[in-house]
């Protein structure tokens, strides 16, 4: 009787899990359909941008690299400075980037002190937003609102992807959402997208997933001092001259990326007193990350820790297969 009850419980849990994943998939498809059904917008969202990707191949596209998210954030951010080489800076000067970012940050204050309206158009809103009726807007304002909504829906789809256990897909969507919300001067959702990118990095390291370890190894590395010690140890044990240490400018440490993204978000949430709750919440999250995760992520120990995915049974642990150096 006990065995039959266990089997019945497993069936119920499996059915519940399937129902939850189907619901998440439906919500993601609904968000993607908004962008596809907006022909006036010049950018692609959702599944449209994945049509040319190999479904089962490793994720090595430029849109998924650290360089890409570094090009989105403020040029003075540590992440942008860490991954951009002098050659790239010479070939791709950032024009008016500081002015654009300043305008984005100042827009945070304009979202406070707004009057509530009631409209019929479906929109993703926060308590700080107006509710606009598209029929009352000029064509230019209506276009801006459409772009804002597409960016927000991309961020929502990223949240759902992370809940569904796909941090790679979530990170790609968060990155795209950060681009769209920044272009639309939607600062609070821009900061939320940056926090999502940081959360996706943590989820990759802790929970794993399809092609996750390969992505982590291709984009993150040990700190420079650790790599130097590894070269010295090789020289002492092998009797050979160690190769000169070459720091890959396209890579950084995972904690450095997390802190840089969060610092970008903090630089916006500290610009108005009514955003203090968002600012304090993110600071507490960073304090928890420093205490619980930073040390293992700094040493690229993917999957090491309580409640983390260590790897399949009978295979080497995830952190034993790290090739980031």
PDB file of C-alpha atoms in Angstrom:
ATOM      1  CA  UNK A   1       0.000   0.000   0.000  1.00  0.00           C
ATOM      2  CA  UNK A   2       2.853   2.402   0.819  1.00  0.00           C
ATOM      3  CA  UNK A   3       4.504   1.606  -2.523  1.00  0.00           C
ATOM      4  CA  UNK A   4       1.286   2.345  -4.417  1.00  0.00           C
ATOM      5  CA  UNK A   5       0.883   5.655  -2.603  1.00  0.00           C
ATOM      6  CA  UNK A   6       4.422   6.660  -3.617  1.00  0.00           C
ATOM      7  CA  UNK A   7       3.704   5.815  -7.247  1.00  0.00           C
ATOM      8  CA  UNK A   8       0.481   7.779  -7.154  1.00  0.00           C
ATOM      9  CA  UNK A   9       2.257  10.784  -5.610  1.00  0.00           C
ATOM     10  CA  UNK A  10       4.935  10.671  -8.325  1.00  0.00           C
ATOM     11  CA  UNK A  11       2.255  10.649 -11.039  1.00  0.00           C
ATOM     12  CA  UNK A  12       0.505  13.627  -9.469  1.00  0.00           C
ATOM     13  CA  UNK A  13       3.753  15.588  -9.122  1.00  0.00           C
ATOM     14  CA  UNK A  14       4.776  14.810 -12.696  1.00  0.00           C
ATOM     15  CA  UNK A  15       1.393  15.924 -14.029  1.00  0.00           C
ATOM     16  CA  UNK A  16       1.616  19.099 -11.960  1.00  0.00           C
ATOM     17  CA  UNK A  17       5.127  19.827 -13.243  1.00  0.00           C
ATOM     18  CA  UNK A  18       4.024  19.326 -16.855  1.00  0.00           C
ATOM     19  CA  UNK A  19       1.059  21.642 -16.340  1.00  0.00           C
ATOM     20  CA  UNK A  20       3.301  24.336 -14.823  1.00  0.00           C
ATOM     21  CA  UNK A  21       5.822  24.149 -17.659  1.00  0.00           C
ATOM     22  CA  UNK A  22       3.066  24.291 -20.272  1.00  0.00           C
ATOM     23  CA  UNK A  23       1.635  27.368 -18.592  1.00  0.00           C
ATOM     24  CA  UNK A  24       5.060  29.026 -18.553  1.00  0.00           C
ATOM     25  CA  UNK A  25       5.553  28.171 -22.219  1.00  0.00           C
ATOM     26  CA  UNK A  26       2.159  29.666 -23.079  1.00  0.00           C
ATOM     27  CA  UNK A  27       2.965  32.906 -21.266  1.00  0.00           C
ATOM     28  CA  UNK A  28       6.356  33.166 -23.015  1.00  0.00           C
ATOM     29  CA  UNK A  29       4.714  32.647 -26.408  1.00  0.00           C
ATOM     30  CA  UNK A  30       2.142  35.320 -25.606  1.00  0.00           C
ATOM     31  CA  UNK A  31       4.887  37.811 -24.780  1.00  0.00           C
ATOM     32  CA  UNK A  32       6.789  36.947 -27.950  1.00  0.00           C
ATOM     33  CA  UNK A  33       3.676  37.355 -30.084  1.00  0.00           C
ATOM     34  CA  UNK A  34       3.377  40.998 -29.026  1.00  0.00           C
ATOM     35  CA  UNK A  35       6.703  41.849 -30.657  1.00  0.00           C
ATOM     36  CA  UNK A  36       5.982  39.797 -33.762  1.00  0.00           C
ATOM     37  CA  UNK A  37       2.609  41.476 -34.209  1.00  0.00           C
ATOM     38  CA  UNK A  38       4.108  44.973 -34.080  1.00  0.00           C
ATOM     39  CA  UNK A  39       5.386  45.408 -37.671  1.00  0.00           C
ATOM     40  CA  UNK A  40       6.315  49.066 -37.195  1.00  0.00           C
ATOM     41  CA  UNK A  41       9.101  48.174 -34.776  1.00  0.00           C
ATOM     42  CA  UNK A  42      12.539  47.754 -36.318  1.00  0.00           C
ATOM     43  CA  UNK A  43      13.915  45.185 -33.872  1.00  0.00           C
ATOM     44  CA  UNK A  44      13.242  41.496 -33.353  1.00  0.00           C
ATOM     45  CA  UNK A  45      12.131  39.945 -30.111  1.00  0.00           C
ATOM     46  CA  UNK A  46      11.358  36.547 -28.720  1.00  0.00           C
ATOM     47  CA  UNK A  47      11.734  33.464 -30.876  1.00  0.00           C
ATOM     48  CA  UNK A  48      12.342  35.503 -34.055  1.00  0.00           C
ATOM     49  CA  UNK A  49      15.961  36.078 -33.092  1.00  0.00           C
ATOM     50  CA  UNK A  50      16.576  32.372 -32.570  1.00  0.00           C
ATOM     51  CA  UNK A  51      15.581  31.193 -36.040  1.00  0.00           C
ATOM     52  CA  UNK A  52      19.154  31.138 -37.327  1.00  0.00           C
ATOM     53  CA  UNK A  53      20.606  29.396 -34.285  1.00  0.00           C
ATOM     54  CA  UNK A  54      21.367  25.726 -34.087  1.00  0.00           C
ATOM     55  CA  UNK A  55      18.818  24.257 -31.668  1.00  0.00           C
ATOM     56  CA  UNK A  56      21.174  21.828 -29.973  1.00  0.00           C
ATOM     57  CA  UNK A  57      24.496  23.568 -30.430  1.00  0.00           C
ATOM     58  CA  UNK A  58      26.550  25.418 -27.830  1.00  0.00           C
ATOM     59  CA  UNK A  59      25.665  29.009 -27.184  1.00  0.00           C
ATOM     60  CA  UNK A  60      28.623  30.996 -28.516  1.00  0.00           C
ATOM     61  CA  UNK A  61      26.874  33.811 -30.418  1.00  0.00           C
ATOM     62  CA  UNK A  62      27.992  37.393 -30.054  1.00  0.00           C
ATOM     63  CA  UNK A  63      24.631  38.291 -28.526  1.00  0.00           C
ATOM     64  CA  UNK A  64      25.362  35.921 -25.637  1.00  0.00           C
ATOM     65  CA  UNK A  65      28.913  37.090 -24.939  1.00  0.00           C
ATOM     66  CA  UNK A  66      30.024  39.303 -22.077  1.00  0.00           C
ATOM     67  CA  UNK A  67      31.086  41.889 -24.657  1.00  0.00           C
ATOM     68  CA  UNK A  68      27.491  42.317 -25.748  1.00  0.00           C
ATOM     69  CA  UNK A  69      26.042  43.135 -22.338  1.00  0.00           C
ATOM     70  CA  UNK A  70      29.108  45.316 -21.699  1.00  0.00           C
ATOM     71  CA  UNK A  71      28.141  47.380 -24.749  1.00  0.00           C
ATOM     72  CA  UNK A  72      24.696  47.983 -23.251  1.00  0.00           C
ATOM     73  CA  UNK A  73      25.720  49.315 -19.840  1.00  0.00           C
ATOM     74  CA  UNK A  74      27.185  52.713 -19.058  1.00  0.00           C
ATOM     75  CA  UNK A  75      30.645  53.066 -20.711  1.00  0.00           C
ATOM     76  CA  UNK A  76      32.119  53.989 -17.323  1.00  0.00           C
ATOM     77  CA  UNK A  77      30.872  50.747 -15.765  1.00  0.00           C
ATOM     78  CA  UNK A  78      33.566  48.306 -14.614  1.00  0.00           C
ATOM     79  CA  UNK A  79      32.185  45.553 -16.832  1.00  0.00           C
ATOM     80  CA  UNK A  80      32.569  47.660 -19.958  1.00  0.00           C
ATOM     81  CA  UNK A  81      36.095  48.703 -18.976  1.00  0.00           C
ATOM     82  CA  UNK A  82      37.152  45.150 -18.142  1.00  0.00           C
ATOM     83  CA  UNK A  83      36.181  43.446 -21.382  1.00  0.00           C
ATOM     84  CA  UNK A  84      36.831  46.124 -23.983  1.00  0.00           C
ATOM     85  CA  UNK A  85      40.324  46.017 -25.444  1.00  0.00           C
ATOM     86  CA  UNK A  86      42.201  49.073 -26.673  1.00  0.00           C
ATOM     87  CA  UNK A  87      41.817  47.888 -30.246  1.00  0.00           C
ATOM     88  CA  UNK A  88      38.055  47.670 -29.929  1.00  0.00           C
ATOM     89  CA  UNK A  89      37.929  51.088 -28.336  1.00  0.00           C
ATOM     90  CA  UNK A  90      39.851  52.539 -31.257  1.00  0.00           C
ATOM     91  CA  UNK A  91      37.630  50.899 -33.868  1.00  0.00           C
ATOM     92  CA  UNK A  92      34.331  51.464 -32.090  1.00  0.00           C
ATOM     93  CA  UNK A  93      34.332  54.841 -30.273  1.00  0.00           C
ATOM     94  CA  UNK A  94      31.287  55.347 -28.073  1.00  0.00           C
ATOM     95  CA  UNK A  95      29.676  58.604 -29.186  1.00  0.00           C
ATOM     96  CA  UNK A  96      27.318  60.433 -26.891  1.00  0.00           C
ATOM     97  CA  UNK A  97      27.111  57.334 -24.647  1.00  0.00           C
ATOM     98  CA  UNK A  98      27.477  59.306 -21.443  1.00  0.00           C
ATOM     99  CA  UNK A  99      24.787  61.748 -22.548  1.00  0.00           C
ATOM    100  CA  UNK A 100      22.394  58.922 -23.417  1.00  0.00           C
ATOM    101  CA  UNK A 101      22.973  57.158 -20.108  1.00  0.00           C
ATOM    102  CA  UNK A 102      22.523  60.396 -18.190  1.00  0.00           C
ATOM    103  CA  UNK A 103      19.175  60.913 -19.886  1.00  0.00           C
ATOM    104  CA  UNK A 104      18.159  57.370 -19.000  1.00  0.00           C
ATOM    105  CA  UNK A 105      19.039  57.790 -15.338  1.00  0.00           C
ATOM    106  CA  UNK A 106      17.279  61.146 -15.123  1.00  0.00           C
ATOM    107  CA  UNK A 107      14.144  59.549 -16.553  1.00  0.00           C
ATOM    108  CA  UNK A 108      13.798  57.552 -13.327  1.00  0.00           C
ATOM    109  CA  UNK A 109      12.659  60.655 -11.491  1.00  0.00           C
ATOM    110  CA  UNK A 110      10.074  61.459 -14.155  1.00  0.00           C
ATOM    111  CA  UNK A 111       8.276  58.172 -13.509  1.00  0.00           C
ATOM    112  CA  UNK A 112       7.467  59.228  -9.935  1.00  0.00           C
ATOM    113  CA  UNK A 113       4.624  61.743  -9.251  1.00  0.00           C
ATOM    114  CA  UNK A 114       2.436  60.663 -12.207  1.00  0.00           C
ATOM    115  CA  UNK A 115      -1.332  60.841 -12.438  1.00  0.00           C
ATOM    116  CA  UNK A 116      -3.267  57.618 -12.855  1.00  0.00           C
ATOM    117  CA  UNK A 117      -5.440  57.192 -15.905  1.00  0.00           C
ATOM    118  CA  UNK A 118      -7.594  54.285 -17.057  1.00  0.00           C
ATOM    119  CA  UNK A 119      -7.130  52.877 -20.534  1.00  0.00           C
ATOM    120  CA  UNK A 120      -8.290  49.780 -22.342  1.00  0.00           C
ATOM    121  CA  UNK A 121      -4.986  48.736 -23.956  1.00  0.00           C
ATOM    122  CA  UNK A 122      -3.222  45.778 -22.318  1.00  0.00           C
ATOM    123  CA  UNK A 123       0.049  47.017 -20.862  1.00  0.00           C
ATOM    124  CA  UNK A 124       2.670  45.837 -18.425  1.00  0.00           C
ATOM    125  CA  UNK A 125       2.634  48.472 -15.712  1.00  0.00           C
ATOM    126  CA  UNK A 126       4.053  49.241 -12.302  1.00  0.00           C
ATOM    127  CA  UNK A 127       2.476  51.436  -9.604  1.00  0.00           C
ATOM    128  CA  UNK A 128       4.730  54.267 -10.798  1.00  0.00           C
ATOM    129  CA  UNK A 129       3.354  54.259 -14.364  1.00  0.00           C
ATOM    130  CA  UNK A 130       0.546  56.083 -16.097  1.00  0.00           C
ATOM    131  CA  UNK A 131      -2.131  54.018 -17.830  1.00  0.00           C
ATOM    132  CA  UNK A 132      -2.382  55.421 -21.316  1.00  0.00           C
ATOM    133  CA  UNK A 133      -5.174  55.100 -23.826  1.00  0.00           C
ATOM    134  CA  UNK A 134      -3.476  54.693 -27.238  1.00  0.00           C
ATOM    135  CA  UNK A 135      -6.299  56.613 -28.940  1.00  0.00           C
ATOM    136  CA  UNK A 136      -5.336  59.723 -26.945  1.00  0.00           C
ATOM    137  CA  UNK A 137      -1.659  59.603 -27.888  1.00  0.00           C
ATOM    138  CA  UNK A 138       0.106  61.127 -30.856  1.00  0.00           C
ATOM    139  CA  UNK A 139       1.593  58.658 -33.383  1.00  0.00           C
ATOM    140  CA  UNK A 140       5.075  59.341 -32.042  1.00  0.00           C
ATOM    141  CA  UNK A 141       4.056  58.778 -28.410  1.00  0.00           C
ATOM    142  CA  UNK A 142       2.084  55.657 -29.342  1.00  0.00           C
ATOM    143  CA  UNK A 143       5.167  54.252 -31.088  1.00  0.00           C
ATOM    144  CA  UNK A 144       7.291  54.968 -28.009  1.00  0.00           C
ATOM    145  CA  UNK A 145       4.767  53.218 -25.775  1.00  0.00           C
ATOM    146  CA  UNK A 146       4.767  50.170 -28.066  1.00  0.00           C
ATOM    147  CA  UNK A 147       8.551  49.953 -27.877  1.00  0.00           C
ATOM    148  CA  UNK A 148       8.425  50.267 -24.108  1.00  0.00           C
ATOM    149  CA  UNK A 149       5.861  47.494 -23.842  1.00  0.00           C
ATOM    150  CA  UNK A 150       7.850  45.150 -26.085  1.00  0.00           C
ATOM    151  CA  UNK A 151      10.926  45.606 -23.891  1.00  0.00           C
ATOM    152  CA  UNK A 152       8.925  44.932 -20.762  1.00  0.00           C
ATOM    153  CA  UNK A 153       7.369  41.807 -22.230  1.00  0.00           C
ATOM    154  CA  UNK A 154      10.803  40.540 -23.194  1.00  0.00           C
ATOM    155  CA  UNK A 155      11.847  40.996 -19.578  1.00  0.00           C
ATOM    156  CA  UNK A 156       8.729  39.128 -18.431  1.00  0.00           C
ATOM    157  CA  UNK A 157       9.524  36.272 -20.826  1.00  0.00           C
ATOM    158  CA  UNK A 158      13.063  36.201 -19.385  1.00  0.00           C
ATOM    159  CA  UNK A 159      11.618  35.857 -15.873  1.00  0.00           C
ATOM    160  CA  UNK A 160       9.455  32.958 -17.011  1.00  0.00           C
ATOM    161  CA  UNK A 161      12.414  31.289 -18.754  1.00  0.00           C
ATOM    162  CA  UNK A 162      14.405  31.485 -15.530  1.00  0.00           C
ATOM    163  CA  UNK A 163      11.482  29.982 -13.597  1.00  0.00           C
ATOM    164  CA  UNK A 164      11.321  27.189 -16.171  1.00  0.00           C
ATOM    165  CA  UNK A 165      14.944  26.273 -15.431  1.00  0.00           C
ATOM    166  CA  UNK A 166      16.588  27.618 -18.602  1.00  0.00           C
ATOM    167  CA  UNK A 167      19.150  30.240 -17.476  1.00  0.00           C
ATOM    168  CA  UNK A 168      20.805  30.398 -20.911  1.00  0.00           C
ATOM    169  CA  UNK A 169      17.543  31.418 -22.593  1.00  0.00           C
ATOM    170  CA  UNK A 170      16.746  33.720 -19.684  1.00  0.00           C
ATOM    171  CA  UNK A 171      20.095  35.508 -19.991  1.00  0.00           C
ATOM    172  CA  UNK A 172      19.655  36.042 -23.721  1.00  0.00           C
ATOM    173  CA  UNK A 173      16.205  37.514 -23.128  1.00  0.00           C
ATOM    174  CA  UNK A 174      17.380  39.667 -20.209  1.00  0.00           C
ATOM    175  CA  UNK A 175      20.164  41.078 -22.385  1.00  0.00           C
ATOM    176  CA  UNK A 176      17.728  41.917 -25.151  1.00  0.00           C
ATOM    177  CA  UNK A 177      15.305  43.392 -22.623  1.00  0.00           C
ATOM    178  CA  UNK A 178      18.085  45.612 -21.271  1.00  0.00           C
ATOM    179  CA  UNK A 179      18.751  46.917 -24.776  1.00  0.00           C
ATOM    180  CA  UNK A 180      15.078  47.577 -25.509  1.00  0.00           C
ATOM    181  CA  UNK A 181      14.250  49.220 -22.185  1.00  0.00           C
ATOM    182  CA  UNK A 182      17.338  51.425 -22.389  1.00  0.00           C
ATOM    183  CA  UNK A 183      16.386  52.548 -25.893  1.00  0.00           C
ATOM    184  CA  UNK A 184      12.849  53.233 -24.661  1.00  0.00           C
ATOM    185  CA  UNK A 185      14.115  55.261 -21.650  1.00  0.00           C
ATOM    186  CA  UNK A 186      12.411  52.897 -19.234  1.00  0.00           C
ATOM    187  CA  UNK A 187      14.920  53.027 -16.355  1.00  0.00           C
ATOM    188  CA  UNK A 188      13.223  50.845 -13.732  1.00  0.00           C
ATOM    189  CA  UNK A 189      12.706  47.974 -16.155  1.00  0.00           C
ATOM    190  CA  UNK A 190      16.248  48.497 -17.434  1.00  0.00           C
ATOM    191  CA  UNK A 191      17.605  48.035 -13.913  1.00  0.00           C
ATOM    192  CA  UNK A 192      15.396  44.962 -13.449  1.00  0.00           C
ATOM    193  CA  UNK A 193      16.773  43.488 -16.693  1.00  0.00           C
ATOM    194  CA  UNK A 194      20.348  44.027 -15.503  1.00  0.00           C
ATOM    195  CA  UNK A 195      19.521  42.301 -12.223  1.00  0.00           C
ATOM    196  CA  UNK A 196      18.038  39.467 -14.270  1.00  0.00           C
ATOM    197  CA  UNK A 197      21.307  39.082 -16.180  1.00  0.00           C
ATOM    198  CA  UNK A 198      23.167  38.778 -12.869  1.00  0.00           C
ATOM    199  CA  UNK A 199      20.603  36.277 -11.571  1.00  0.00           C
ATOM    200  CA  UNK A 200      20.943  34.212 -14.751  1.00  0.00           C
ATOM    201  CA  UNK A 201      24.730  34.029 -14.259  1.00  0.00           C
ATOM    202  CA  UNK A 202      24.202  32.746 -10.710  1.00  0.00           C
ATOM    203  CA  UNK A 203      21.611  30.225 -11.887  1.00  0.00           C
ATOM    204  CA  UNK A 204      24.001  28.927 -14.544  1.00  0.00           C
ATOM    205  CA  UNK A 205      26.725  28.369 -11.962  1.00  0.00           C
ATOM    206  CA  UNK A 206      24.453  26.813  -9.355  1.00  0.00           C
ATOM    207  CA  UNK A 207      21.834  24.880 -11.360  1.00  0.00           C
ATOM    208  CA  UNK A 208      23.559  24.036 -14.643  1.00  0.00           C
ATOM    209  CA  UNK A 209      21.616  23.243 -17.790  1.00  0.00           C
ATOM    210  CA  UNK A 210      22.081  22.537 -21.480  1.00  0.00           C
ATOM    211  CA  UNK A 211      25.425  24.016 -22.701  1.00  0.00           C
ATOM    212  CA  UNK A 212      25.692  26.075 -19.496  1.00  0.00           C
ATOM    213  CA  UNK A 213      29.133  24.850 -18.438  1.00  0.00           C
ATOM    214  CA  UNK A 214      30.538  25.479 -21.896  1.00  0.00           C
ATOM    215  CA  UNK A 215      29.158  29.008 -21.803  1.00  0.00           C
ATOM    216  CA  UNK A 216      30.634  29.658 -18.358  1.00  0.00           C
ATOM    217  CA  UNK A 217      34.041  28.344 -19.415  1.00  0.00           C
ATOM    218  CA  UNK A 218      34.017  30.495 -22.570  1.00  0.00           C
ATOM    219  CA  UNK A 219      33.127  33.737 -20.819  1.00  0.00           C
ATOM    220  CA  UNK A 220      34.621  33.602 -17.310  1.00  0.00           C
ATOM    221  CA  UNK A 221      38.060  32.869 -15.909  1.00  0.00           C
ATOM    222  CA  UNK A 222      40.023  32.780 -12.669  1.00  0.00           C
ATOM    223  CA  UNK A 223      41.353  36.040 -11.247  1.00  0.00           C
ATOM    224  CA  UNK A 224      44.660  37.122 -12.691  1.00  0.00           C
ATOM    225  CA  UNK A 225      46.599  36.367  -9.510  1.00  0.00           C
ATOM    226  CA  UNK A 226      45.266  32.796  -9.369  1.00  0.00           C
ATOM    227  CA  UNK A 227      46.212  32.223 -13.003  1.00  0.00           C
ATOM    228  CA  UNK A 228      49.699  33.535 -12.250  1.00  0.00           C
ATOM    229  CA  UNK A 229      50.126  31.125  -9.349  1.00  0.00           C
ATOM    230  CA  UNK A 230      48.983  28.248 -11.581  1.00  0.00           C
ATOM    231  CA  UNK A 231      51.702  29.108 -14.086  1.00  0.00           C
ATOM    232  CA  UNK A 232      54.343  29.252 -11.353  1.00  0.00           C
ATOM    233  CA  UNK A 233      53.265  25.868  -9.981  1.00  0.00           C
ATOM    234  CA  UNK A 234      53.473  24.359 -13.450  1.00  0.00           C
ATOM    235  CA  UNK A 235      56.990  25.725 -13.824  1.00  0.00           C
ATOM    236  CA  UNK A 236      58.102  24.289 -10.466  1.00  0.00           C
ATOM    237  CA  UNK A 237      56.591  20.831 -10.923  1.00  0.00           C
ATOM    238  CA  UNK A 238      57.211  20.309 -14.607  1.00  0.00           C
ATOM    239  CA  UNK A 239      60.684  21.714 -14.866  1.00  0.00           C
ATOM    240  CA  UNK A 240      59.586  23.803 -17.802  1.00  0.00           C
ATOM    241  CA  UNK A 241      59.417  27.513 -18.239  1.00  0.00           C
ATOM    242  CA  UNK A 242      55.873  28.662 -17.728  1.00  0.00           C
ATOM    243  CA  UNK A 243      54.135  30.352 -20.595  1.00  0.00           C
ATOM    244  CA  UNK A 244      53.675  34.086 -20.127  1.00  0.00           C
ATOM    245  CA  UNK A 245      50.382  34.997 -18.538  1.00  0.00           C
ATOM    246  CA  UNK A 246      47.986  36.441 -21.077  1.00  0.00           C
ATOM    247  CA  UNK A 247      44.805  37.983 -19.735  1.00  0.00           C
ATOM    248  CA  UNK A 248      41.888  37.504 -22.100  1.00  0.00           C
ATOM    249  CA  UNK A 249      40.131  40.880 -22.281  1.00  0.00           C
ATOM    250  CA  UNK A 250      36.949  39.187 -23.475  1.00  0.00           C
ATOM    251  CA  UNK A 251      36.669  37.338 -20.153  1.00  0.00           C
ATOM    252  CA  UNK A 252      36.195  38.377 -16.566  1.00  0.00           C
ATOM    253  CA  UNK A 253      35.387  36.685 -13.288  1.00  0.00           C
ATOM    254  CA  UNK A 254      31.757  35.821 -12.654  1.00  0.00           C
ATOM    255  CA  UNK A 255      31.526  37.879  -9.417  1.00  0.00           C
ATOM    256  CA  UNK A 256      32.982  40.895 -11.237  1.00  0.00           C
ATOM    257  CA  UNK A 257      30.232  40.630 -13.849  1.00  0.00           C
ATOM    258  CA  UNK A 258      27.541  40.269 -11.180  1.00  0.00           C
ATOM    259  CA  UNK A 259      28.772  43.279  -9.197  1.00  0.00           C
ATOM    260  CA  UNK A 260      29.216  45.432 -12.311  1.00  0.00           C
ATOM    261  CA  UNK A 261      25.654  44.761 -13.485  1.00  0.00           C
ATOM    262  CA  UNK A 262      24.252  45.466 -10.035  1.00  0.00           C
ATOM    263  CA  UNK A 263      26.309  48.648  -9.663  1.00  0.00           C
ATOM    264  CA  UNK A 264      24.785  49.870 -12.911  1.00  0.00           C
ATOM    265  CA  UNK A 265      21.331  49.209 -11.486  1.00  0.00           C
ATOM    266  CA  UNK A 266      22.217  50.889  -8.185  1.00  0.00           C
ATOM    267  CA  UNK A 267      23.379  54.020 -10.015  1.00  0.00           C
ATOM    268  CA  UNK A 268      19.784  54.462 -11.212  1.00  0.00           C
ATOM    269  CA  UNK A 269      17.825  53.420  -8.122  1.00  0.00           C
ATOM    270  CA  UNK A 270      19.708  55.914  -5.948  1.00  0.00           C
ATOM    271  CA  UNK A 271      18.418  58.915  -7.905  1.00  0.00           C
ATOM    272  CA  UNK A 272      15.040  59.357  -6.205  1.00  0.00           C
ATOM    273  CA  UNK A 273      13.919  58.882  -2.580  1.00  0.00           C
ATOM    274  CA  UNK A 274      10.901  56.822  -3.624  1.00  0.00           C
ATOM    275  CA  UNK A 275      13.232  54.257  -5.195  1.00  0.00           C
ATOM    276  CA  UNK A 276      14.971  53.670  -1.872  1.00  0.00           C
ATOM    277  CA  UNK A 277      13.174  50.353  -1.365  1.00  0.00           C
ATOM    278  CA  UNK A 278      14.520  49.003  -4.679  1.00  0.00           C
ATOM    279  CA  UNK A 279      17.984  50.285  -3.822  1.00  0.00           C
ATOM    280  CA  UNK A 280      18.007  48.694  -0.356  1.00  0.00           C
ATOM    281  CA  UNK A 281      16.675  45.393  -1.683  1.00  0.00           C
ATOM    282  CA  UNK A 282      19.452  45.110  -4.244  1.00  0.00           C
ATOM    283  CA  UNK A 283      22.080  45.963  -1.632  1.00  0.00           C
ATOM    284  CA  UNK A 284      20.774  43.156   0.576  1.00  0.00           C
ATOM    285  CA  UNK A 285      20.891  40.744  -2.350  1.00  0.00           C
ATOM    286  CA  UNK A 286      24.507  41.696  -3.021  1.00  0.00           C
ATOM    287  CA  UNK A 287      25.371  41.205   0.651  1.00  0.00           C
ATOM    288  CA  UNK A 288      23.839  37.727   0.545  1.00  0.00           C
ATOM    289  CA  UNK A 289      25.692  36.934  -2.680  1.00  0.00           C
ATOM    290  CA  UNK A 290      28.996  38.021  -1.136  1.00  0.00           C
ATOM    291  CA  UNK A 291      28.431  35.822   1.910  1.00  0.00           C
ATOM    292  CA  UNK A 292      27.089  32.715   0.171  1.00  0.00           C
ATOM    293  CA  UNK A 293      28.253  32.497  -3.447  1.00  0.00           C
ATOM    294  CA  UNK A 294      31.091  34.844  -4.313  1.00  0.00           C
ATOM    295  CA  UNK A 295      33.951  32.647  -3.080  1.00  0.00           C
ATOM    296  CA  UNK A 296      32.974  29.571  -5.088  1.00  0.00           C
ATOM    297  CA  UNK A 297      32.148  31.613  -8.195  1.00  0.00           C
ATOM    298  CA  UNK A 298      35.479  33.412  -7.964  1.00  0.00           C
ATOM    299  CA  UNK A 299      37.223  30.012  -8.114  1.00  0.00           C
ATOM    300  CA  UNK A 300      34.903  28.819 -10.918  1.00  0.00           C
ATOM    301  CA  UNK A 301      33.561  25.952  -8.815  1.00  0.00           C
ATOM    302  CA  UNK A 302      30.384  25.479 -10.798  1.00  0.00           C
ATOM    303  CA  UNK A 303      27.769  23.439  -8.958  1.00  0.00           C
ATOM    304  CA  UNK A 304      29.623  23.216  -5.658  1.00  0.00           C
ATOM    305  CA  UNK A 305      27.494  23.894  -2.616  1.00  0.00           C
ATOM    306  CA  UNK A 306      24.306  22.905  -0.894  1.00  0.00           C
ATOM    307  CA  UNK A 307      21.296  22.351  -3.190  1.00  0.00           C
ATOM    308  CA  UNK A 308      23.450  22.861  -6.306  1.00  0.00           C
ATOM    309  CA  UNK A 309      23.520  20.634  -9.365  1.00  0.00           C
ATOM    310  CA  UNK A 310      26.854  18.802  -9.214  1.00  0.00           C
ATOM    311  CA  UNK A 311      26.448  16.787 -12.421  1.00  0.00           C
ATOM    312  CA  UNK A 312      25.007  13.474 -13.513  1.00  0.00           C
ATOM    313  CA  UNK A 313      25.508  10.405 -11.333  1.00  0.00           C
ATOM    314  CA  UNK A 314      28.678   8.492 -12.200  1.00  0.00           C
ATOM    315  CA  UNK A 315      30.294  11.419 -14.012  1.00  0.00           C
ATOM    316  CA  UNK A 316      32.936  13.882 -12.754  1.00  0.00           C
ATOM    317  CA  UNK A 317      31.665  16.815 -10.766  1.00  0.00           C
ATOM    318  CA  UNK A 318      30.970  19.990 -12.677  1.00  0.00           C
ATOM    319  CA  UNK A 319      33.702  21.939 -10.914  1.00  0.00           C
ATOM    320  CA  UNK A 320      36.218  19.207 -11.759  1.00  0.00           C
ATOM    321  CA  UNK A 321      35.621  19.755 -15.483  1.00  0.00           C
ATOM    322  CA  UNK A 322      36.255  23.499 -15.402  1.00  0.00           C
ATOM    323  CA  UNK A 323      38.520  24.693 -18.217  1.00  0.00           C
ATOM    324  CA  UNK A 324      38.278  28.434 -17.707  1.00  0.00           C
ATOM    325  CA  UNK A 325      42.034  28.983 -17.418  1.00  0.00           C
TER     326      UNK A 325
END
